[in-house]
């Protein structure tokens, strides 16, 4: 366990004042963890800088005293990337949350790293534009954290991941230097683009302090349809039909167990009269502006092929939102079972074979446990949550799941898939990184870390070590 020396504690207090340097037990608990619940939080202090200069000063102090820092955003991550369990100092961007400017002609927005995603989305909406990267945690996740984890979400099939929307970054490296990357330019072919090195680097190369984001035109009349399907194979067939016929914004799926958990927890009505093993939730721009005929034809064709048993289509914004809740509320609803999470991806073409092999693995290894499936199947991303039975200890449960994960990741490795699609590596997936990245790549990551964080003070223990 690390304890910052008194000289560093005093310097931080003087730099940040009483509201910027916290050591009370409840702040340590709160800022020391993210949404994972496998590692007890134990930071020694929380530093809340108010400016880029503060961040630089904190990094220099940490370097001088060899005290590790854990960069911290909204702490909504699901891989333990923002967990501080070793006496580290948490460097929270929460006070650096301003939106700095919005350019309607250039269609971009600049903000500090601690800006809440939902506030950025609202600022764009107020000008008739959108920041289209969206997920259930938009109300508390922060832009800096989204960039550091290259967050995905529910409309990746249409808009891509966070990476696609970052046009400029300011980053403080592990030496305290400030890098200004790409400066909001759309075109800039002047050699290596370090911006992309920082996106998804999970706080191990630098601390993101400001960002410039691209904005887009809002979709026209989005509508949502939920379809009940007999199998995952049918879900993929529905995807193909929808891709051909609709301007898709999202194509999600959930299993009946996922639906059951959400409707029971929130007292909601099931969307369809008859239950089905799986459901597709499809969002699209309305091609015929309220005329349901083309969509009904698509559904009828799917029914005639046996891929769809029943379907419901939103006719109002309220209905669209309530159908989305069935999907978006899953993660939070099942959190009380301390689920073991797999966030896996393959190419869309390989999804059917992946599903077949994963279904067989689950039937064999988890036949006594509840397994909740859902995810962004339209972009090849599945979330597999194994619910912890009350009778198991957290450690025993995690060990058992980690063993099965090795088999699962072996399957993924054969298919060229990824052990973490959108949640990052952090603490939880670190031991499995070799299933998705070669030794050469991991070695290069380490060399790059050495250049940018020579003393290894940035988020040690996560993703890669020096
Ligand atoms: C989602 O798609 C989030 O709802 C969370 O990525 C996934 O909790 C999960 O496994
Ligand atoms: Zn997801």
Tab-separated table of C-alpha atoms and ligand atoms in Angstrom:
chain	number	residue	atom	x	y	z
A	1	UNK	CA	0.000	0.000	0.000
A	2	UNK	CA	1.366	3.416	-1.020
A	3	UNK	CA	1.197	6.537	1.132
A	4	UNK	CA	2.157	9.907	-0.361
A	5	UNK	CA	4.932	11.491	1.725
A	6	UNK	CA	3.901	14.465	3.944
A	7	UNK	CA	5.700	16.944	1.643
A	8	UNK	CA	3.536	15.868	-1.295
A	9	UNK	CA	0.345	15.937	0.766
A	10	UNK	CA	1.122	19.450	1.895
A	11	UNK	CA	2.001	20.634	-1.603
A	12	UNK	CA	-1.279	19.237	-2.965
A	13	UNK	CA	-3.268	20.891	-0.177
A	14	UNK	CA	-1.647	24.233	-0.901
A	15	UNK	CA	-2.135	23.878	-4.638
A	16	UNK	CA	-5.766	22.754	-4.625
A	17	UNK	CA	-7.257	24.145	-1.416
A	18	UNK	CA	-9.612	22.264	0.923
A	19	UNK	CA	-12.275	21.535	-1.719
A	20	UNK	CA	-9.680	20.261	-4.195
A	21	UNK	CA	-7.874	17.819	-1.948
A	22	UNK	CA	-10.023	15.202	-0.204
A	23	UNK	CA	-9.016	12.492	2.236
A	24	UNK	CA	-12.258	11.784	4.127
A	25	UNK	CA	-13.306	8.100	4.065
A	26	UNK	CA	-16.501	8.588	2.082
A	27	UNK	CA	-14.731	10.539	-0.697
A	28	UNK	CA	-12.024	7.874	-0.818
A	29	UNK	CA	-14.704	5.196	-1.203
A	30	UNK	CA	-16.591	7.124	-3.842
A	31	UNK	CA	-13.675	8.268	-5.983
A	32	UNK	CA	-11.678	5.058	-5.555
A	33	UNK	CA	-13.958	2.864	-7.606
A	34	UNK	CA	-15.906	2.629	-10.825
A	35	UNK	CA	-18.975	0.501	-11.580
A	36	UNK	CA	-17.038	-2.740	-11.050
A	37	UNK	CA	-17.351	-4.204	-7.604
A	38	UNK	CA	-14.537	-6.729	-7.482
A	39	UNK	CA	-11.722	-4.645	-5.968
A	40	UNK	CA	-12.186	-2.679	-2.737
A	41	UNK	CA	-11.361	1.015	-3.194
A	42	UNK	CA	-8.357	2.254	-1.185
A	43	UNK	CA	-6.863	5.488	-2.543
A	44	UNK	CA	-4.892	7.688	-0.153
A	45	UNK	CA	-6.306	10.991	-1.449
A	46	UNK	CA	-8.418	12.587	-4.166
A	47	UNK	CA	-6.996	15.552	-6.073
A	48	UNK	CA	-9.468	17.729	-7.990
A	49	UNK	CA	-7.571	20.138	-10.247
A	50	UNK	CA	-9.306	23.251	-11.545
A	51	UNK	CA	-7.040	23.940	-14.516
A	52	UNK	CA	-4.542	22.384	-16.902
A	53	UNK	CA	-1.731	23.994	-14.887
A	54	UNK	CA	-3.044	22.244	-11.762
A	55	UNK	CA	-2.979	18.906	-13.597
A	56	UNK	CA	0.605	19.533	-14.695
A	57	UNK	CA	1.624	20.444	-11.157
A	58	UNK	CA	-0.017	17.302	-9.720
A	59	UNK	CA	1.754	15.100	-12.275
A	60	UNK	CA	5.109	16.737	-11.494
A	61	UNK	CA	4.595	16.213	-7.760
A	62	UNK	CA	3.595	12.591	-8.312
A	63	UNK	CA	6.666	12.085	-10.440
A	64	UNK	CA	8.967	13.730	-7.955
A	65	UNK	CA	7.620	11.599	-5.095
A	66	UNK	CA	7.047	8.447	-7.192
A	67	UNK	CA	3.379	8.279	-6.184
A	68	UNK	CA	0.985	6.727	-8.725
A	69	UNK	CA	-2.030	8.634	-10.015
A	70	UNK	CA	-5.349	7.147	-11.106
A	71	UNK	CA	-7.010	9.453	-13.659
A	72	UNK	CA	-10.722	9.526	-12.967
A	73	UNK	CA	-13.780	10.648	-14.953
A	74	UNK	CA	-17.403	9.729	-14.233
A	75	UNK	CA	-16.241	6.294	-13.004
A	76	UNK	CA	-18.916	4.476	-14.977
A	77	UNK	CA	-16.364	2.048	-16.449
A	78	UNK	CA	-16.920	-1.690	-16.254
A	79	UNK	CA	-13.342	-3.001	-16.360
A	80	UNK	CA	-11.836	-1.464	-13.232
A	81	UNK	CA	-9.767	1.068	-15.211
A	82	UNK	CA	-10.528	3.831	-12.708
A	83	UNK	CA	-10.216	1.736	-9.558
A	84	UNK	CA	-7.644	2.909	-6.983
A	85	UNK	CA	-6.988	0.022	-4.620
A	86	UNK	CA	-3.327	0.537	-3.645
A	87	UNK	CA	-3.131	3.909	-1.918
A	88	UNK	CA	-2.788	5.841	-5.196
A	89	UNK	CA	-3.895	9.470	-5.526
A	90	UNK	CA	-7.059	9.746	-7.614
A	91	UNK	CA	-6.851	12.629	-10.074
A	92	UNK	CA	-10.480	13.495	-10.741
A	93	UNK	CA	-11.418	15.822	-13.617
A	94	UNK	CA	-14.827	16.524	-12.054
A	95	UNK	CA	-14.145	20.227	-11.481
A	96	UNK	CA	-12.897	20.751	-15.037
A	97	UNK	CA	-16.335	20.351	-16.561
A	98	UNK	CA	-16.906	23.455	-18.661
A	99	UNK	CA	-18.104	23.546	-22.229
A	100	UNK	CA	-15.653	25.995	-23.768
A	101	UNK	CA	-17.295	26.754	-27.096
A	102	UNK	CA	-19.539	25.509	-29.865
A	103	UNK	CA	-18.975	26.319	-33.521
A	104	UNK	CA	-22.132	25.804	-35.607
A	105	UNK	CA	-20.412	26.381	-38.950
A	106	UNK	CA	-17.469	24.101	-38.204
A	107	UNK	CA	-19.892	21.799	-36.330
A	108	UNK	CA	-17.667	21.220	-33.348
A	109	UNK	CA	-17.669	21.651	-29.602
A	110	UNK	CA	-14.755	22.135	-27.238
A	111	UNK	CA	-14.922	21.196	-23.584
A	112	UNK	CA	-12.863	20.340	-20.556
A	113	UNK	CA	-12.361	16.640	-19.927
A	114	UNK	CA	-14.737	16.527	-16.957
A	115	UNK	CA	-17.751	17.700	-19.007
A	116	UNK	CA	-20.634	15.265	-18.561
A	117	UNK	CA	-21.600	13.478	-21.786
A	118	UNK	CA	-25.275	14.408	-21.335
A	119	UNK	CA	-24.370	18.114	-21.003
A	120	UNK	CA	-22.341	17.967	-24.201
A	121	UNK	CA	-25.267	16.272	-25.963
A	122	UNK	CA	-27.673	18.921	-24.641
A	123	UNK	CA	-25.401	21.797	-25.741
A	124	UNK	CA	-25.267	20.337	-29.255
A	125	UNK	CA	-29.063	19.814	-29.322
A	126	UNK	CA	-29.635	23.434	-28.317
A	127	UNK	CA	-27.975	24.406	-31.619
A	128	UNK	CA	-29.909	21.865	-33.714
A	129	UNK	CA	-26.978	19.415	-33.813
A	130	UNK	CA	-26.072	16.175	-32.032
A	131	UNK	CA	-23.061	14.633	-30.367
A	132	UNK	CA	-24.034	11.124	-31.415
A	133	UNK	CA	-22.028	8.867	-29.104
A	134	UNK	CA	-24.642	7.734	-26.623
A	135	UNK	CA	-24.997	5.137	-23.858
A	136	UNK	CA	-26.991	4.453	-20.734
A	137	UNK	CA	-24.384	6.208	-18.548
A	138	UNK	CA	-24.522	9.543	-20.455
A	139	UNK	CA	-25.914	11.275	-17.381
A	140	UNK	CA	-22.728	10.735	-15.372
A	141	UNK	CA	-19.926	9.631	-17.690
A	142	UNK	CA	-17.418	12.318	-18.659
A	143	UNK	CA	-15.962	13.136	-22.060
A	144	UNK	CA	-12.360	12.579	-20.905
A	145	UNK	CA	-13.210	9.094	-19.638
A	146	UNK	CA	-15.149	8.315	-22.816
A	147	UNK	CA	-12.097	9.252	-24.877
A	148	UNK	CA	-9.655	7.404	-22.619
A	149	UNK	CA	-11.742	4.243	-23.061
A	150	UNK	CA	-12.905	4.917	-26.639
A	151	UNK	CA	-16.452	4.334	-25.406
A	152	UNK	CA	-18.952	2.814	-27.841
A	153	UNK	CA	-22.627	2.576	-27.043
A	154	UNK	CA	-25.978	2.074	-28.681
A	155	UNK	CA	-25.531	3.729	-32.082
A	156	UNK	CA	-22.088	2.528	-33.117
A	157	UNK	CA	-23.582	0.787	-36.139
A	158	UNK	CA	-24.443	4.260	-37.475
A	159	UNK	CA	-21.931	6.652	-35.923
A	160	UNK	CA	-18.919	4.594	-34.844
A	161	UNK	CA	-17.104	4.828	-31.512
A	162	UNK	CA	-15.861	7.912	-29.613
A	163	UNK	CA	-12.648	7.830	-31.692
A	164	UNK	CA	-14.571	8.950	-34.786
A	165	UNK	CA	-15.697	12.174	-33.142
A	166	UNK	CA	-12.511	13.533	-31.554
A	167	UNK	CA	-10.893	16.249	-33.663
A	168	UNK	CA	-8.652	17.748	-31.010
A	169	UNK	CA	-7.141	16.766	-27.673
A	170	UNK	CA	-5.070	18.384	-24.964
A	171	UNK	CA	-3.221	15.834	-22.896
A	172	UNK	CA	-0.786	16.087	-19.974
A	173	UNK	CA	1.771	13.276	-20.241
A	174	UNK	CA	3.451	11.430	-17.389
A	175	UNK	CA	6.283	13.984	-17.502
A	176	UNK	CA	3.877	16.893	-16.995
A	177	UNK	CA	4.202	18.162	-20.564
A	178	UNK	CA	1.110	19.436	-22.352
A	179	UNK	CA	0.432	18.024	-25.830
A	180	UNK	CA	-2.032	19.794	-28.133
A	181	UNK	CA	-3.108	17.203	-30.651
A	182	UNK	CA	-4.738	17.952	-34.014
A	183	UNK	CA	-6.299	21.225	-32.774
A	184	UNK	CA	-9.789	20.566	-34.132
A	185	UNK	CA	-8.624	20.146	-37.724
A	186	UNK	CA	-10.565	17.940	-40.102
A	187	UNK	CA	-7.599	17.652	-42.437
A	188	UNK	CA	-4.078	17.385	-41.067
A	189	UNK	CA	-1.653	15.006	-42.747
A	190	UNK	CA	1.524	15.956	-40.932
A	191	UNK	CA	2.834	12.616	-39.775
A	192	UNK	CA	1.887	10.368	-36.869
A	193	UNK	CA	-1.443	11.295	-35.292
A	194	UNK	CA	-0.833	11.002	-31.535
A	195	UNK	CA	-4.475	11.795	-30.899
A	196	UNK	CA	-5.303	8.209	-31.806
A	197	UNK	CA	-2.622	6.901	-29.458
A	198	UNK	CA	-4.368	8.656	-26.585
A	199	UNK	CA	-7.906	7.563	-27.507
A	200	UNK	CA	-8.443	4.237	-25.746
A	201	UNK	CA	-5.179	4.461	-23.778
A	202	UNK	CA	-7.047	4.117	-20.444
A	203	UNK	CA	-5.033	6.757	-18.621
A	204	UNK	CA	-1.692	4.982	-18.916
A	205	UNK	CA	-0.051	7.466	-21.335
A	206	UNK	CA	-1.472	10.809	-20.322
A	207	UNK	CA	-4.319	12.687	-18.708
A	208	UNK	CA	-6.836	14.099	-21.165
A	209	UNK	CA	-7.654	17.646	-20.068
A	210	UNK	CA	-9.566	19.138	-23.019
A	211	UNK	CA	-11.232	17.870	-26.177
A	212	UNK	CA	-12.729	19.155	-29.397
A	213	UNK	CA	-15.555	17.005	-30.712
A	214	UNK	CA	-17.281	16.881	-34.075
A	215	UNK	CA	-21.072	17.273	-34.164
A	216	UNK	CA	-23.626	15.908	-36.628
A	217	UNK	CA	-27.097	16.519	-38.071
A	218	UNK	CA	-29.850	14.870	-35.980
A	219	UNK	CA	-31.477	11.773	-37.519
A	220	UNK	CA	-34.884	12.298	-39.124
A	221	UNK	CA	-37.875	10.916	-37.212
A	222	UNK	CA	-36.237	8.012	-35.385
A	223	UNK	CA	-38.538	5.094	-34.659
A	224	UNK	CA	-38.009	1.908	-32.700
A	225	UNK	CA	-39.274	-1.588	-33.338
A	226	UNK	CA	-38.940	-4.603	-31.043
A	227	UNK	CA	-39.198	-8.025	-32.664
A	228	UNK	CA	-39.428	-11.385	-30.898
A	229	UNK	CA	-37.222	-14.067	-32.476
A	230	UNK	CA	-36.896	-17.821	-31.908
A	231	UNK	CA	-33.100	-17.953	-32.086
A	232	UNK	CA	-29.934	-15.931	-32.460
A	233	UNK	CA	-29.700	-17.177	-36.042
A	234	UNK	CA	-33.051	-15.514	-36.691
A	235	UNK	CA	-31.741	-12.276	-35.139
A	236	UNK	CA	-28.916	-12.227	-37.680
A	237	UNK	CA	-31.349	-12.852	-40.527
A	238	UNK	CA	-33.495	-9.939	-39.291
A	239	UNK	CA	-30.352	-7.768	-39.213
A	240	UNK	CA	-29.677	-8.545	-42.858
A	241	UNK	CA	-33.255	-7.685	-43.848
A	242	UNK	CA	-33.178	-4.425	-41.875
A	243	UNK	CA	-29.816	-3.384	-43.299
A	244	UNK	CA	-31.199	-3.730	-46.795
A	245	UNK	CA	-34.486	-1.932	-46.149
A	246	UNK	CA	-33.920	0.680	-43.431
A	247	UNK	CA	-31.612	3.538	-42.582
A	248	UNK	CA	-30.462	1.956	-39.320
A	249	UNK	CA	-29.480	3.920	-36.212
A	250	UNK	CA	-29.177	0.933	-33.884
A	251	UNK	CA	-29.605	-2.817	-33.963
A	252	UNK	CA	-29.546	-4.275	-30.469
A	253	UNK	CA	-30.548	-7.611	-29.053
A	254	UNK	CA	-31.539	-8.980	-25.661
A	255	UNK	CA	-32.424	-12.387	-24.318
A	256	UNK	CA	-35.727	-13.144	-22.621
A	257	UNK	CA	-33.959	-13.394	-19.253
A	258	UNK	CA	-32.589	-9.861	-19.725
A	259	UNK	CA	-36.100	-8.624	-20.524
A	260	UNK	CA	-37.572	-10.460	-17.548
A	261	UNK	CA	-35.084	-8.873	-15.150
A	262	UNK	CA	-35.894	-5.355	-16.423
A	263	UNK	CA	-39.677	-5.674	-16.464
A	264	UNK	CA	-39.744	-7.274	-13.016
A	265	UNK	CA	-37.416	-4.664	-11.501
A	266	UNK	CA	-39.298	-1.663	-12.913
A	267	UNK	CA	-42.855	-3.018	-13.053
A	268	UNK	CA	-42.979	-2.604	-16.846
A	269	UNK	CA	-45.201	-4.356	-19.377
A	270	UNK	CA	-43.579	-6.881	-21.739
A	271	UNK	CA	-43.424	-5.289	-25.212
A	272	UNK	CA	-45.059	-8.247	-26.996
A	273	UNK	CA	-47.997	-10.485	-26.139
A	274	UNK	CA	-46.017	-13.679	-26.512
A	275	UNK	CA	-42.567	-14.096	-24.989
A	276	UNK	CA	-39.719	-15.120	-27.275
A	277	UNK	CA	-36.222	-16.471	-26.489
A	278	UNK	CA	-34.588	-13.365	-28.018
A	279	UNK	CA	-35.571	-9.870	-29.082
A	280	UNK	CA	-34.101	-7.454	-31.603
A	281	UNK	CA	-34.484	-3.750	-30.888
A	282	UNK	CA	-34.147	-1.837	-34.125
A	283	UNK	CA	-33.953	1.938	-34.404
A	284	UNK	CA	-34.134	3.596	-37.805
A	285	UNK	CA	-34.921	6.870	-39.545
A	286	UNK	CA	-38.508	6.716	-40.642
A	287	UNK	CA	-38.381	6.373	-44.438
A	288	UNK	CA	-42.067	7.077	-45.015
A	289	UNK	CA	-42.736	9.634	-42.277
A	290	UNK	CA	-45.349	7.780	-40.273
A	291	UNK	CA	-46.565	5.509	-43.069
A	292	UNK	CA	-46.119	2.069	-41.517
A	293	UNK	CA	-46.714	0.089	-44.719
A	294	UNK	CA	-43.055	-0.455	-45.810
A	295	UNK	CA	-42.045	-1.460	-42.300
A	296	UNK	CA	-44.988	-3.828	-41.932
A	297	UNK	CA	-44.024	-5.487	-45.209
A	298	UNK	CA	-40.522	-6.068	-43.833
A	299	UNK	CA	-41.938	-7.570	-40.644
A	300	UNK	CA	-44.370	-9.779	-42.568
A	301	UNK	CA	-41.539	-11.104	-44.724
A	302	UNK	CA	-39.546	-11.920	-41.596
A	303	UNK	CA	-42.595	-13.665	-40.112
A	304	UNK	CA	-43.128	-15.697	-43.278
A	305	UNK	CA	-39.519	-16.912	-43.003
A	306	UNK	CA	-40.029	-17.905	-39.362
A	307	UNK	CA	-37.544	-15.340	-38.008
A	308	UNK	CA	-40.086	-13.190	-36.190
A	309	UNK	CA	-42.988	-14.291	-34.032
A	310	UNK	CA	-44.370	-10.867	-33.113
A	311	UNK	CA	-43.326	-7.211	-33.316
A	312	UNK	CA	-44.173	-3.767	-31.958
A	313	UNK	CA	-43.419	-0.410	-33.580
A	314	UNK	CA	-43.200	2.946	-31.793
A	315	UNK	CA	-45.818	5.543	-32.777
A	316	UNK	CA	-44.707	8.339	-30.466
A	317	UNK	CA	-41.569	9.663	-28.861
A	318	UNK	CA	-42.788	8.359	-25.476
A	319	UNK	CA	-43.246	4.880	-26.932
A	320	UNK	CA	-39.818	5.023	-28.564
A	321	UNK	CA	-38.241	5.925	-25.245
A	322	UNK	CA	-40.076	3.242	-23.296
A	323	UNK	CA	-38.997	0.556	-25.780
A	324	UNK	CA	-35.390	1.744	-25.420
A	325	UNK	CA	-35.652	1.388	-21.642
A	326	UNK	CA	-36.065	-2.367	-22.035
A	327	UNK	CA	-32.570	-2.486	-23.459
A	328	UNK	CA	-30.841	0.433	-21.769
A	329	UNK	CA	-31.868	-0.484	-18.220
A	330	UNK	CA	-30.432	-4.015	-18.325
A	331	UNK	CA	-26.935	-3.259	-17.067
A	332	UNK	CA	-28.086	-1.250	-14.060
A	333	UNK	CA	-30.878	-3.710	-13.241
A	334	UNK	CA	-28.597	-6.729	-13.049
A	335	UNK	CA	-25.803	-4.899	-11.170
A	336	UNK	CA	-27.129	-6.202	-7.851
A	337	UNK	CA	-26.077	-9.739	-8.831
A	338	UNK	CA	-22.423	-8.623	-9.090
A	339	UNK	CA	-22.318	-10.013	-12.628
A	340	UNK	CA	-19.147	-11.261	-14.237
A	341	UNK	CA	-19.041	-9.348	-17.503
A	342	UNK	CA	-17.820	-10.388	-20.880
A	343	UNK	CA	-17.860	-7.659	-23.522
A	344	UNK	CA	-16.756	-9.505	-26.618
A	345	UNK	CA	-16.661	-8.702	-30.322
A	346	UNK	CA	-16.105	-10.300	-33.643
A	347	UNK	CA	-16.733	-9.232	-37.213
A	348	UNK	CA	-20.435	-9.185	-37.988
A	349	UNK	CA	-19.829	-11.967	-40.517
A	350	UNK	CA	-18.399	-14.188	-37.768
A	351	UNK	CA	-21.196	-13.514	-35.269
A	352	UNK	CA	-23.254	-16.642	-36.158
A	353	UNK	CA	-20.315	-19.017	-35.654
A	354	UNK	CA	-19.289	-17.182	-32.471
A	355	UNK	CA	-22.831	-17.477	-31.123
A	356	UNK	CA	-23.021	-21.157	-31.888
A	357	UNK	CA	-19.780	-21.842	-30.051
A	358	UNK	CA	-20.568	-19.542	-27.125
A	359	UNK	CA	-24.010	-21.093	-26.677
A	360	UNK	CA	-22.396	-24.538	-26.472
A	361	UNK	CA	-19.818	-23.301	-23.952
A	362	UNK	CA	-22.491	-21.724	-21.758
A	363	UNK	CA	-24.675	-24.826	-21.835
A	364	UNK	CA	-21.682	-26.873	-20.751
A	365	UNK	CA	-20.004	-24.623	-18.147
A	366	UNK	CA	-22.708	-22.366	-16.787
A	367	UNK	CA	-25.731	-24.685	-16.807
A	368	UNK	CA	-26.371	-23.994	-13.116
A	369	UNK	CA	-26.102	-20.184	-13.426
A	370	UNK	CA	-28.196	-17.383	-14.867
A	371	UNK	CA	-26.571	-15.992	-18.013
A	372	UNK	CA	-27.948	-12.716	-19.335
A	373	UNK	CA	-27.214	-11.961	-23.001
A	374	UNK	CA	-27.612	-8.656	-24.712
A	375	UNK	CA	-25.620	-6.229	-26.791
A	376	UNK	CA	-25.016	-4.346	-29.946
A	377	UNK	CA	-25.272	-7.249	-32.305
A	378	UNK	CA	-25.402	-4.974	-35.370
A	379	UNK	CA	-21.731	-4.106	-34.846
A	380	UNK	CA	-20.621	-7.557	-33.676
A	381	UNK	CA	-20.572	-6.794	-29.919
A	382	UNK	CA	-22.121	-9.148	-27.348
A	383	UNK	CA	-22.449	-8.567	-23.618
A	384	UNK	CA	-22.520	-11.796	-21.678
A	385	UNK	CA	-23.270	-11.302	-17.998
A	386	UNK	CA	-23.015	-14.236	-15.606
A	387	UNK	CA	-25.042	-13.545	-12.460
A	388	UNK	CA	-23.423	-14.458	-9.160
A	389	UNK	CA	-25.548	-16.828	-7.070
A	390	UNK	CA	-25.989	-15.642	-3.481
A	391	UNK	CA	-24.338	-18.816	-2.198
A	392	UNK	CA	-21.003	-18.077	-3.960
A	393	UNK	CA	-18.327	-15.790	-2.572
A	394	UNK	CA	-17.222	-13.004	-4.925
A	395	UNK	CA	-13.720	-14.515	-5.178
A	396	UNK	CA	-14.805	-18.073	-5.902
A	397	UNK	CA	-17.354	-16.874	-8.453
A	398	UNK	CA	-14.846	-14.642	-10.192
A	399	UNK	CA	-12.260	-17.419	-10.348
A	400	UNK	CA	-14.734	-19.846	-11.822
A	401	UNK	CA	-15.810	-17.330	-14.479
A	402	UNK	CA	-12.228	-16.358	-15.284
A	403	UNK	CA	-11.492	-20.033	-16.014
A	404	UNK	CA	-14.446	-20.258	-18.397
A	405	UNK	CA	-13.399	-16.938	-19.918
A	406	UNK	CA	-10.101	-18.493	-20.991
A	407	UNK	CA	-12.076	-20.985	-23.077
A	408	UNK	CA	-14.339	-18.238	-24.393
A	409	UNK	CA	-11.363	-16.082	-25.325
A	410	UNK	CA	-9.741	-19.077	-27.022
A	411	UNK	CA	-12.812	-19.233	-29.281
A	412	UNK	CA	-12.565	-15.489	-29.912
A	413	UNK	CA	-8.873	-15.717	-30.641
A	414	UNK	CA	-9.557	-18.426	-33.269
A	415	UNK	CA	-12.074	-16.094	-34.900
A	416	UNK	CA	-9.838	-13.016	-34.688
A	417	UNK	CA	-12.261	-11.373	-32.233
A	418	UNK	CA	-11.714	-9.071	-29.263
A	419	UNK	CA	-11.818	-9.805	-25.506
A	420	UNK	CA	-13.034	-6.264	-24.908
A	421	UNK	CA	-15.242	-4.582	-27.471
A	422	UNK	CA	-16.087	-1.302	-25.775
A	423	UNK	CA	-15.388	-1.531	-22.030
A	424	UNK	CA	-11.594	-1.471	-22.173
A	425	UNK	CA	-9.016	-3.656	-20.465
A	426	UNK	CA	-8.452	-1.963	-17.100
A	427	UNK	CA	-7.820	-4.427	-14.305
A	428	UNK	CA	-10.357	-7.062	-15.219
A	429	UNK	CA	-9.272	-7.972	-18.740
A	430	UNK	CA	-5.551	-7.352	-18.345
A	431	UNK	CA	-4.609	-11.013	-17.913
A	432	UNK	CA	-6.501	-11.816	-21.126
A	433	UNK	CA	-4.970	-9.165	-23.375
A	434	UNK	CA	-2.767	-11.749	-25.116
A	435	UNK	CA	-5.872	-13.400	-26.573
A	436	UNK	CA	-6.472	-10.313	-28.711
A	437	UNK	CA	-3.088	-8.587	-29.072
A	438	UNK	CA	0.215	-10.126	-30.128
A	439	UNK	CA	3.352	-10.164	-27.952
A	440	UNK	CA	4.944	-7.731	-30.393
A	441	UNK	CA	2.036	-5.311	-30.041
A	442	UNK	CA	2.063	-5.513	-26.252
A	443	UNK	CA	5.840	-4.962	-26.257
A	444	UNK	CA	5.385	-1.858	-28.420
A	445	UNK	CA	2.653	-0.565	-26.105
A	446	UNK	CA	5.138	-0.872	-23.247
A	447	UNK	CA	7.828	1.025	-25.161
A	448	UNK	CA	5.389	3.827	-25.925
A	449	UNK	CA	4.403	3.979	-22.259
A	450	UNK	CA	8.085	4.303	-21.318
A	451	UNK	CA	8.387	7.356	-23.569
A	452	UNK	CA	5.320	9.147	-22.274
A	453	UNK	CA	5.325	7.997	-18.658
A	454	UNK	CA	8.945	7.077	-17.867
A	455	UNK	CA	8.348	6.681	-14.120
A	456	UNK	CA	5.196	4.625	-14.493
A	457	UNK	CA	3.059	6.940	-12.380
A	458	UNK	CA	-0.025	6.914	-14.632
A	459	UNK	CA	-2.608	4.270	-13.768
A	460	UNK	CA	-0.140	1.490	-12.914
A	461	UNK	CA	-1.520	-2.029	-12.821
A	462	UNK	CA	-4.022	-1.335	-15.622
A	463	UNK	CA	-3.789	-2.333	-19.290
A	464	UNK	CA	0.050	-2.536	-19.489
A	465	UNK	CA	2.939	-2.200	-17.056
A	466	UNK	CA	6.383	-0.814	-17.636
B	1	LIG	C1	-24.561	-1.683	-22.410
B	1	LIG	O1	-24.479	-1.947	-23.607
B	1	LIG	C2	-23.324	-1.310	-21.682
B	1	LIG	O2	-25.644	-1.663	-21.816
B	1	LIG	C3	-23.140	-2.161	-20.431
B	1	LIG	O3	-22.206	-1.406	-22.500
B	1	LIG	C4	-22.964	-3.596	-20.723
B	1	LIG	O4	-23.254	-4.098	-18.411
B	1	LIG	C5	-22.852	-4.506	-19.489
B	1	LIG	O5	-22.393	-5.645	-19.628
B	2	LIG	ZN1	-22.644	-1.962	-24.463
